[in-house]
mmCIF file of C-alpha atoms and ligand atoms in Angstrom:
data_model
loop_
_atom_site.group_PDB
_atom_site.id
_atom_site.type_symbol
_atom_site.label_atom_id
_atom_site.label_comp_id
_atom_site.label_asym_id
_atom_site.label_seq_id
_atom_site.Cartn_x
_atom_site.Cartn_y
_atom_site.Cartn_z
ATOM 1 C CA UNK U 222 40.005 121.105 12.830
ATOM 2 C CA UNK U 223 39.349 118.147 15.045
ATOM 3 C CA UNK U 224 39.220 117.897 18.827
ATOM 4 C CA UNK U 225 39.262 114.710 20.908
ATOM 5 C CA UNK U 226 38.782 113.824 24.544
ATOM 6 C CA UNK U 227 39.591 110.609 26.362
ATOM 7 C CA UNK U 228 39.228 109.467 29.966
ATOM 8 C CA UNK U 229 42.325 108.983 32.132
ATOM 9 C CA UNK U 230 41.613 106.420 34.845
ATOM 10 C CA UNK U 231 43.881 106.048 37.888
ATOM 11 C CA UNK U 232 45.464 102.825 39.072
ATOM 12 C CA UNK U 233 46.145 102.143 42.777
ATOM 13 C CA UNK U 234 47.680 105.154 44.634
ATOM 14 C CA UNK U 235 47.281 107.169 41.412
ATOM 15 C CA UNK U 236 50.543 105.476 40.375
ATOM 16 C CA UNK U 237 49.575 105.820 36.733
ATOM 17 C CA UNK U 238 46.605 106.782 34.575
ATOM 18 C CA UNK U 239 45.305 104.623 31.719
ATOM 19 C CA UNK U 240 43.289 105.615 28.662
ATOM 20 C CA UNK U 241 41.534 103.452 26.025
ATOM 21 C CA UNK U 242 43.125 103.531 22.564
ATOM 22 C CA UNK U 243 41.779 101.737 19.468
ATOM 23 C CA UNK U 244 44.495 100.210 17.257
ATOM 24 C CA UNK U 245 43.252 98.525 14.089
ATOM 25 C CA UNK U 246 39.923 98.087 15.864
ATOM 26 C CA UNK U 247 41.460 96.541 18.986
ATOM 27 C CA UNK U 248 41.116 98.572 22.203
ATOM 28 C CA UNK U 249 44.020 98.612 24.674
ATOM 29 C CA UNK U 250 44.479 100.651 27.845
ATOM 30 C CA UNK U 251 47.631 102.747 27.454
ATOM 31 C CA UNK U 252 49.621 104.966 29.795
ATOM 32 C CA UNK U 253 49.830 108.431 28.170
ATOM 33 C CA UNK U 254 53.373 109.541 28.854
ATOM 34 C CA UNK U 255 54.609 113.088 28.158
ATOM 35 C CA UNK U 256 58.075 111.911 29.286
ATOM 36 C CA UNK U 257 58.675 109.546 26.340
ATOM 37 C CA UNK U 258 57.927 109.370 22.613
ATOM 38 C CA UNK U 259 57.231 105.726 21.767
ATOM 39 C CA UNK U 260 53.768 104.235 21.232
ATOM 40 C CA UNK U 261 54.287 100.627 22.199
ATOM 41 C CA UNK U 262 51.864 97.839 23.087
ATOM 42 C CA UNK U 263 51.712 94.397 24.631
ATOM 43 C CA UNK U 264 51.420 92.094 21.625
ATOM 44 C CA UNK U 265 50.843 88.482 20.704
ATOM 45 C CA UNK U 266 54.563 88.412 19.852
ATOM 46 C CA UNK U 267 55.349 88.313 23.586
ATOM 47 C CA UNK U 268 55.779 85.034 25.442
ATOM 48 C CA UNK U 269 52.357 84.183 26.910
ATOM 49 C CA UNK U 270 54.064 83.883 30.312
ATOM 50 C CA UNK U 271 54.512 87.673 30.192
ATOM 51 C CA UNK U 272 51.012 88.684 28.990
ATOM 52 C CA UNK U 273 48.794 87.306 31.770
ATOM 53 C CA UNK U 274 46.160 89.908 32.709
ATOM 54 C CA UNK U 275 47.082 92.216 29.830
ATOM 55 C CA UNK U 276 45.195 92.924 26.621
ATOM 56 C CA UNK U 277 47.540 92.157 23.726
ATOM 57 C CA UNK U 278 47.460 93.624 20.233
ATOM 58 C CA UNK U 279 47.277 90.894 17.581
ATOM 59 C CA UNK U 280 48.513 92.267 14.241
ATOM 60 C CA UNK U 281 47.133 89.217 12.413
ATOM 61 C CA UNK U 282 43.617 90.275 13.424
ATOM 62 C CA UNK U 283 43.905 93.835 12.072
ATOM 63 C CA UNK U 284 43.029 94.233 8.400
ATOM 64 C CA UNK U 285 44.804 97.609 8.307
ATOM 65 C CA UNK U 286 48.084 96.613 9.980
ATOM 66 C CA UNK U 287 51.262 96.840 7.866
ATOM 67 C CA UNK U 288 54.570 95.418 9.082
ATOM 68 C CA UNK U 289 57.597 97.810 9.009
ATOM 69 C CA UNK U 290 60.228 95.308 7.872
ATOM 70 C CA UNK U 291 63.593 95.613 9.595
ATOM 71 C CA UNK U 292 62.549 98.263 12.093
ATOM 72 C CA UNK U 293 63.096 97.677 15.819
ATOM 73 C CA UNK U 294 62.779 99.671 19.032
ATOM 74 C CA UNK U 295 64.191 99.471 22.539
ATOM 75 C CA UNK U 296 63.354 101.846 25.396
ATOM 76 C CA UNK U 297 64.494 102.283 28.998
ATOM 77 C CA UNK U 298 62.710 104.438 31.596
ATOM 78 C CA UNK U 299 64.024 106.364 34.560
ATOM 79 C CA UNK U 300 62.834 103.710 37.018
ATOM 80 C CA UNK U 301 64.946 101.030 35.329
ATOM 81 C CA UNK U 302 62.045 99.411 33.491
ATOM 82 C CA UNK U 303 62.017 98.931 29.741
ATOM 83 C CA UNK U 304 60.707 97.112 26.680
ATOM 84 C CA UNK U 305 61.687 96.322 23.096
ATOM 85 C CA UNK U 306 60.320 94.798 19.897
ATOM 86 C CA UNK U 307 59.440 95.386 16.261
ATOM 87 C CA UNK U 308 57.242 97.871 14.398
ATOM 88 C CA UNK U 309 54.237 98.238 12.143
ATOM 89 C CA UNK U 310 51.702 100.831 11.053
ATOM 90 C CA UNK U 311 47.995 100.932 11.776
ATOM 91 C CA UNK U 312 45.080 103.309 12.340
ATOM 92 C CA UNK U 313 45.126 104.588 15.927
ATOM 93 C CA UNK U 314 42.026 106.306 17.332
ATOM 94 C CA UNK U 315 41.767 108.258 20.591
ATOM 95 C CA UNK U 316 38.512 109.893 21.648
ATOM 96 C CA UNK U 317 37.208 109.893 18.079
ATOM 97 C CA UNK U 318 40.337 111.280 16.391
ATOM 98 C CA UNK U 319 42.122 108.784 14.122
ATOM 99 C CA UNK U 320 45.759 108.959 13.074
ATOM 100 C CA UNK U 321 46.135 106.804 9.957
ATOM 101 C CA UNK U 322 49.358 104.885 9.328
ATOM 102 C CA UNK U 323 50.597 105.576 12.863
ATOM 103 C CA UNK U 324 53.771 103.730 13.877
ATOM 104 C CA UNK U 325 52.792 101.093 16.450
ATOM 105 C CA UNK U 326 55.664 99.430 18.281
ATOM 106 C CA UNK U 327 54.937 95.793 19.174
ATOM 107 C CA UNK U 328 56.656 94.456 22.298
ATOM 108 C CA UNK U 329 58.531 91.185 21.982
ATOM 109 C CA UNK U 330 60.158 91.712 25.386
ATOM 110 C CA UNK U 331 59.107 93.729 28.469
ATOM 111 C CA UNK U 332 60.713 94.138 31.897
ATOM 112 C CA UNK U 333 59.206 92.639 35.054
ATOM 113 C CA UNK U 334 57.673 95.985 36.118
ATOM 114 C CA UNK U 335 55.463 95.871 33.016
ATOM 115 C CA UNK U 336 54.636 92.156 33.310
ATOM 116 C CA UNK U 337 53.323 92.699 36.850
ATOM 117 C CA UNK U 338 51.434 95.920 36.033
ATOM 118 C CA UNK U 339 48.471 94.032 34.564
ATOM 119 C CA UNK U 340 46.348 97.160 34.024
ATOM 120 C CA UNK U 341 48.923 98.592 31.634
ATOM 121 C CA UNK U 342 48.800 97.399 27.994
ATOM 122 C CA UNK U 343 51.565 99.750 26.856
ATOM 123 C CA UNK U 344 52.564 103.389 26.614
ATOM 124 C CA UNK U 345 51.560 106.240 24.328
ATOM 125 C CA UNK U 346 54.413 108.724 24.224
ATOM 126 C CA UNK U 347 53.567 112.435 24.063
ATOM 127 C CA UNK U 348 57.085 113.892 24.234
ATOM 128 C CA UNK U 349 58.849 115.106 21.081
ATOM 129 C CA UNK U 350 59.615 112.603 18.338
ATOM 130 C CA UNK U 351 63.360 113.318 18.309
ATOM 131 C CA UNK U 352 63.617 110.887 21.252
ATOM 132 C CA UNK U 353 61.572 108.109 19.620
ATOM 133 C CA UNK U 354 63.637 104.887 19.792
ATOM 134 C CA UNK U 355 62.656 103.220 16.493
ATOM 135 C CA UNK U 356 65.707 102.262 14.441
ATOM 136 C CA UNK U 357 66.863 102.836 11.714
ATOM 137 C CA UNK U 358 64.253 105.638 11.273
ATOM 138 C CA UNK U 359 62.630 107.508 14.198
ATOM 139 C CA UNK U 360 58.833 107.570 14.096
ATOM 140 C CA UNK U 361 56.317 110.253 15.042
ATOM 141 C CA UNK U 362 54.159 110.185 18.162
ATOM 142 C CA UNK U 363 50.399 109.910 17.790
ATOM 143 C CA UNK U 364 50.066 113.614 18.655
ATOM 144 C CA UNK U 365 52.609 114.674 16.017
ATOM 145 C CA UNK U 366 50.941 112.461 13.395
ATOM 146 C CA UNK U 367 47.515 114.022 14.044
ATOM 147 C CA UNK U 368 48.592 117.564 15.061
ATOM 148 C CA UNK U 369 47.879 119.182 11.678
ATOM 149 C CA UNK U 370 44.275 117.891 11.788
ATOM 150 C CA UNK U 371 43.595 119.396 15.218
ATOM 151 C CA UNK U 372 41.777 122.698 15.797
ATOM 152 C CA UNK U 373 44.872 123.847 17.737
ATOM 153 C CA UNK U 374 48.284 122.090 17.906
ATOM 154 C CA UNK U 375 48.070 121.352 21.645
ATOM 155 C CA UNK U 376 46.767 118.915 24.223
ATOM 156 C CA UNK U 377 45.765 119.259 27.864
ATOM 157 C CA UNK U 378 45.905 116.985 30.907
ATOM 158 C CA UNK U 379 43.388 117.028 33.743
ATOM 159 C CA UNK U 380 44.407 114.204 36.079
ATOM 160 C CA UNK U 381 42.440 113.746 39.295
ATOM 161 C CA UNK U 382 43.153 112.343 42.752
ATOM 162 C CA UNK U 383 41.571 108.855 43.009
ATOM 163 C CA UNK U 384 39.155 109.738 40.201
ATOM 164 C CA UNK U 385 38.972 109.736 36.421
ATOM 165 C CA UNK U 386 40.264 112.760 34.559
ATOM 166 C CA UNK U 387 40.729 113.577 30.892
ATOM 167 C CA UNK U 388 43.221 114.244 28.149
ATOM 168 C CA UNK U 389 41.959 116.679 25.485
ATOM 169 C CA UNK U 390 43.541 117.100 22.059
ATOM 170 C CA UNK U 391 43.085 120.228 19.924
ATOM 171 C CA UNK U 392 41.334 122.504 22.404
ATOM 172 C CA UNK U 393 41.515 124.018 25.872
ATOM 173 C CA UNK U 394 38.258 123.388 27.771
ATOM 174 C CA UNK U 395 37.820 126.488 29.924
ATOM 175 C CA UNK U 396 35.431 124.606 32.228
ATOM 176 C CA UNK U 397 38.372 122.516 33.466
ATOM 177 C CA UNK U 398 40.336 125.274 35.182
ATOM 178 C CA UNK U 399 39.988 128.557 37.049
ATOM 179 C CA UNK U 400 41.965 131.808 36.708
ATOM 180 C CA UNK U 401 44.810 132.253 34.258
ATOM 181 C CA UNK U 402 46.980 129.696 32.512
ATOM 182 C CA UNK U 403 50.608 130.467 33.412
ATOM 183 C CA UNK U 404 52.999 129.462 30.597
ATOM 184 C CA UNK U 405 56.729 128.775 30.512
ATOM 185 C CA UNK U 406 58.748 128.502 27.318
ATOM 186 C CA UNK U 407 59.736 124.912 26.500
ATOM 187 C CA UNK U 408 63.192 123.793 25.348
ATOM 188 C CA UNK U 409 62.289 120.735 23.215
ATOM 189 C CA UNK U 410 65.860 120.056 22.022
ATOM 190 C CA UNK U 411 66.227 117.204 24.539
ATOM 191 C CA UNK U 412 62.877 115.765 23.454
ATOM 192 C CA UNK U 413 61.041 116.653 26.667
ATOM 193 C CA UNK U 414 58.475 119.279 27.696
ATOM 194 C CA UNK U 415 61.335 120.995 29.535
ATOM 195 C CA UNK U 416 61.306 124.385 31.227
ATOM 196 C CA UNK U 417 63.307 126.354 33.798
ATOM 197 C CA UNK U 418 62.503 125.920 37.486
ATOM 198 C CA UNK U 419 64.835 128.233 39.398
ATOM 199 C CA UNK U 420 62.905 128.780 42.628
ATOM 200 C CA UNK U 421 60.628 127.014 45.040
ATOM 201 C CA UNK U 422 58.682 127.683 48.236
ATOM 202 C CA UNK U 423 58.262 125.639 51.387
ATOM 203 C CA UNK U 424 55.395 126.518 53.700
ATOM 204 C CA UNK U 425 55.111 129.881 51.986
ATOM 205 C CA UNK U 426 58.801 130.764 52.293
ATOM 206 C CA UNK U 427 60.294 131.330 48.843
ATOM 207 C CA UNK U 428 63.843 130.350 47.897
ATOM 208 C CA UNK U 429 65.595 131.080 44.662
ATOM 209 C CA UNK U 430 67.905 128.387 43.367
ATOM 210 C CA UNK U 431 69.808 129.565 40.366
ATOM 211 C CA UNK U 432 71.547 126.162 40.308
ATOM 212 C CA UNK U 433 68.299 124.180 40.281
ATOM 213 C CA UNK U 434 67.970 121.704 37.403
ATOM 214 C CA UNK U 435 65.478 122.296 34.609
ATOM 215 C CA UNK U 436 62.225 120.404 34.993
ATOM 216 C CA UNK U 437 60.154 118.264 32.676
ATOM 217 C CA UNK U 438 56.381 117.769 32.736
ATOM 218 C CA UNK U 439 55.998 113.999 32.838
ATOM 219 C CA UNK U 440 52.537 112.405 33.083
ATOM 220 C CA UNK U 441 54.230 108.985 33.060
ATOM 221 C CA UNK U 442 55.939 109.566 36.406
ATOM 222 C CA UNK U 443 53.848 109.234 39.568
ATOM 223 C CA UNK U 444 55.794 111.505 41.869
ATOM 224 C CA UNK U 445 57.568 114.864 42.014
ATOM 225 C CA UNK U 446 61.339 114.278 41.744
ATOM 226 C CA UNK U 447 63.191 117.433 42.771
ATOM 227 C CA UNK U 448 66.889 118.252 43.206
ATOM 228 C CA UNK U 449 68.338 116.514 46.238
ATOM 229 C CA UNK U 450 68.989 119.666 48.294
ATOM 230 C CA UNK U 451 65.418 120.831 47.697
ATOM 231 C CA UNK U 452 63.986 117.510 48.865
ATOM 232 C CA UNK U 453 66.244 117.716 51.931
ATOM 233 C CA UNK U 454 65.097 121.266 52.683
ATOM 234 C CA UNK U 455 61.444 120.223 52.352
ATOM 235 C CA UNK U 456 61.607 117.254 54.708
ATOM 236 C CA UNK U 457 63.707 119.228 57.205
ATOM 237 C CA UNK U 458 60.337 120.890 57.914
ATOM 238 C CA UNK U 459 58.622 117.549 58.597
ATOM 239 C CA UNK U 460 59.201 116.223 62.125
ATOM 240 C CA UNK U 461 60.102 112.542 62.190
ATOM 241 C CA UNK U 462 60.832 112.335 58.468
ATOM 242 C CA UNK U 463 63.813 110.384 57.156
ATOM 243 C CA UNK U 464 65.225 109.290 53.829
ATOM 244 C CA UNK U 465 64.747 105.533 54.171
ATOM 245 C CA UNK U 466 66.691 103.591 51.517
ATOM 246 C CA UNK U 467 64.709 100.443 52.338
ATOM 247 C CA UNK U 468 61.493 102.230 51.377
ATOM 248 C CA UNK U 469 63.202 103.999 48.483
ATOM 249 C CA UNK U 470 62.786 107.561 49.697
ATOM 250 C CA UNK U 471 61.496 110.011 52.283
ATOM 251 C CA UNK U 472 58.978 108.660 54.793
ATOM 252 C CA UNK U 473 57.350 110.347 57.806
ATOM 253 C CA UNK U 474 54.569 109.855 60.377
ATOM 254 C CA UNK U 475 51.212 109.891 58.556
ATOM 255 C CA UNK U 476 49.970 112.280 61.255
ATOM 256 C CA UNK U 477 52.393 114.965 59.967
ATOM 257 C CA UNK U 478 51.056 118.256 58.661
ATOM 258 C CA UNK U 479 53.074 118.533 55.456
ATOM 259 C CA UNK U 480 54.008 122.081 54.425
ATOM 260 C CA UNK U 481 52.784 123.426 51.082
ATOM 261 C CA UNK U 482 55.419 123.167 48.328
ATOM 262 C CA UNK U 483 55.669 125.727 45.537
ATOM 263 C CA UNK U 484 57.321 124.689 42.256
ATOM 264 C CA UNK U 485 58.475 127.153 39.638
ATOM 265 C CA UNK U 486 57.033 126.684 36.182
ATOM 266 C CA UNK U 487 59.222 129.293 34.517
ATOM 267 C CA UNK U 488 58.453 132.523 36.382
ATOM 268 C CA UNK U 489 55.251 131.209 38.010
ATOM 269 C CA UNK U 490 55.226 129.381 41.335
ATOM 270 C CA UNK U 491 52.539 126.715 41.453
ATOM 271 C CA UNK U 492 51.781 125.950 45.087
ATOM 272 C CA UNK U 493 51.044 122.291 45.826
ATOM 273 C CA UNK U 494 48.916 121.783 48.946
ATOM 274 C CA UNK U 495 50.777 119.873 51.660
ATOM 275 C CA UNK U 496 47.569 117.977 52.426
ATOM 276 C CA UNK U 497 47.846 116.352 48.974
ATOM 277 C CA UNK U 498 51.563 115.573 49.073
ATOM 278 C CA UNK U 499 51.379 112.142 50.685
ATOM 279 C CA UNK U 500 51.754 109.388 48.095
ATOM 280 C CA UNK U 501 51.018 106.177 49.969
ATOM 281 C CA UNK U 502 51.068 104.370 53.290
ATOM 282 C CA UNK U 503 54.149 102.285 54.048
ATOM 283 C CA UNK U 504 52.357 100.882 57.083
ATOM 284 C CA UNK U 505 49.502 102.022 59.324
ATOM 285 C CA UNK U 506 51.471 104.956 60.752
ATOM 286 C CA UNK U 507 54.275 105.611 58.240
ATOM 287 C CA UNK U 508 53.728 107.459 54.964
ATOM 288 C CA UNK U 509 55.768 107.792 51.756
ATOM 289 C CA UNK U 510 56.065 111.281 50.336
ATOM 290 C CA UNK U 511 54.916 112.506 46.934
ATOM 291 C CA UNK U 512 58.017 114.727 46.860
ATOM 292 C CA UNK U 513 61.221 112.726 46.437
ATOM 293 C CA UNK U 514 64.829 113.372 45.445
ATOM 294 C CA UNK U 515 65.949 113.067 41.814
ATOM 295 C CA UNK U 516 69.328 111.830 43.182
ATOM 296 C CA UNK U 517 70.868 114.819 41.430
ATOM 297 C CA UNK U 518 70.169 113.346 37.982
ATOM 298 C CA UNK U 519 70.310 116.878 36.555
ATOM 299 C CA UNK U 520 66.601 116.920 35.704
ATOM 300 C CA UNK U 521 63.627 117.642 37.954
ATOM 301 C CA UNK U 522 60.619 115.489 37.028
ATOM 302 C CA UNK U 523 57.198 116.941 37.710
ATOM 303 C CA UNK U 524 54.828 113.993 37.567
ATOM 304 C CA UNK U 525 51.254 113.144 38.492
ATOM 305 C CA UNK U 526 51.545 114.715 41.980
ATOM 306 C CA UNK U 527 51.567 118.069 40.129
ATOM 307 C CA UNK U 528 48.967 117.154 37.495
ATOM 308 C CA UNK U 529 46.488 116.165 40.206
ATOM 309 C CA UNK U 530 46.579 119.727 41.544
ATOM 310 C CA UNK U 531 47.028 121.737 38.341
ATOM 311 C CA UNK U 532 45.403 121.659 34.928
ATOM 312 C CA UNK U 533 48.167 121.438 32.302
ATOM 313 C CA UNK U 534 48.499 122.670 28.707
ATOM 314 C CA UNK U 535 51.080 121.169 26.349
ATOM 315 C CA UNK U 536 51.203 123.763 23.554
ATOM 316 C CA UNK U 537 53.310 122.550 20.620
ATOM 317 C CA UNK U 538 52.206 125.462 18.429
ATOM 318 C CA UNK U 539 53.933 127.978 20.705
ATOM 319 C CA UNK U 540 56.411 125.481 22.254
ATOM 320 C CA UNK U 541 55.228 126.303 25.761
ATOM 321 C CA UNK U 542 53.888 124.484 28.829
ATOM 322 C CA UNK U 543 51.227 126.034 31.051
ATOM 323 C CA UNK U 544 49.424 125.321 34.311
ATOM 324 C CA UNK U 545 46.226 126.643 35.849
ATOM 325 C CA UNK U 546 44.459 126.097 39.149
ATOM 326 C CA UNK U 547 41.424 123.852 39.071
HETATM 327 C C1 601 C 191 56.633 100.381 34.524
HETATM 328 N N1 601 C 191 55.800 101.454 34.011
HETATM 329 C C2 601 C 191 54.356 101.214 33.927
HETATM 330 C C3 601 C 191 56.341 102.687 33.670
HETATM 331 C C4 601 C 191 55.572 103.676 33.049
HETATM 332 C C5 601 C 191 56.132 104.923 32.731
HETATM 333 C C6 601 C 191 57.469 105.176 33.065
HETATM 334 C C7 601 C 191 58.092 106.509 32.812
HETATM 335 O O1 601 C 191 59.156 106.823 33.324
HETATM 336 N N2 601 C 191 57.434 107.399 32.054
HETATM 337 N N3 601 C 191 57.958 108.685 31.860
HETATM 338 C C8 601 C 191 58.222 104.178 33.685
HETATM 339 C C9 601 C 191 57.677 102.942 33.983
#
């Protein structure tokens, strides 16, 4: 069975991580996203006014590209961004592993957030294919296409703070973590890497929350979006913090000593160091938190703030998600 490894390089503020992907011999930098299941790319079918700074996939230059007549796709993300277009098939290689006849979704329209994010040439979904948006027939993700060829049906994420990390497919590299991997069973029926998260800790004080929303492991989200009352309880411990709608969330004096925050991954509490829970500066003295409210959306979203502190295993063979210290 095959294994593959690819670099994950951070953009400003670790807002997202991009990895090189070869499609029909053309290399684009894609955002690997465990919170969605579409592989879509900036393409020459977009208006050139929307492709400045991006690498675009040109199907006419790939000898292996096949159009999927009549198929379309349209996706919206939690932050209100989105994209849409048409579909083809091509050979897609990541870190030396090639999925042949992989569905590649070509953008004909993208929202302003994607136009302005010039480092991002598209997304590679790593959630479950039941939420793929291709119509009239859903298509598989790259991981599901290649899974049977892999040594083990799993992939891992090692994202780093302000430094390159890796995604590995088919194996767990024991040099990338310390101690045990703590697994939670995944409910994939909603298409996400979803698990229970019924407790948390703030500054070492544990709270159970039987009413807490389930959580998803989402490498495509920058922050940690927790239930509103949990976010409130966290920032109640931060002097001078406030939920500032102008800034879009909780801000506080950058001089604050943020408390550690423990998140439940099933029965295991992964403690996130407070010293790594600031996301960005708003100005020279005001900081924007890595922990924010999910506005009671009914889902907690554990994004890159978690992956920067914990090595993660997405195990499709056993339908489980695991974390380990690193
Ligand atoms: C605008 N961009 C680059 C986005 C990238 C990813 C996402 C997302 O919610 N992934 N789960 C949203 C937006």
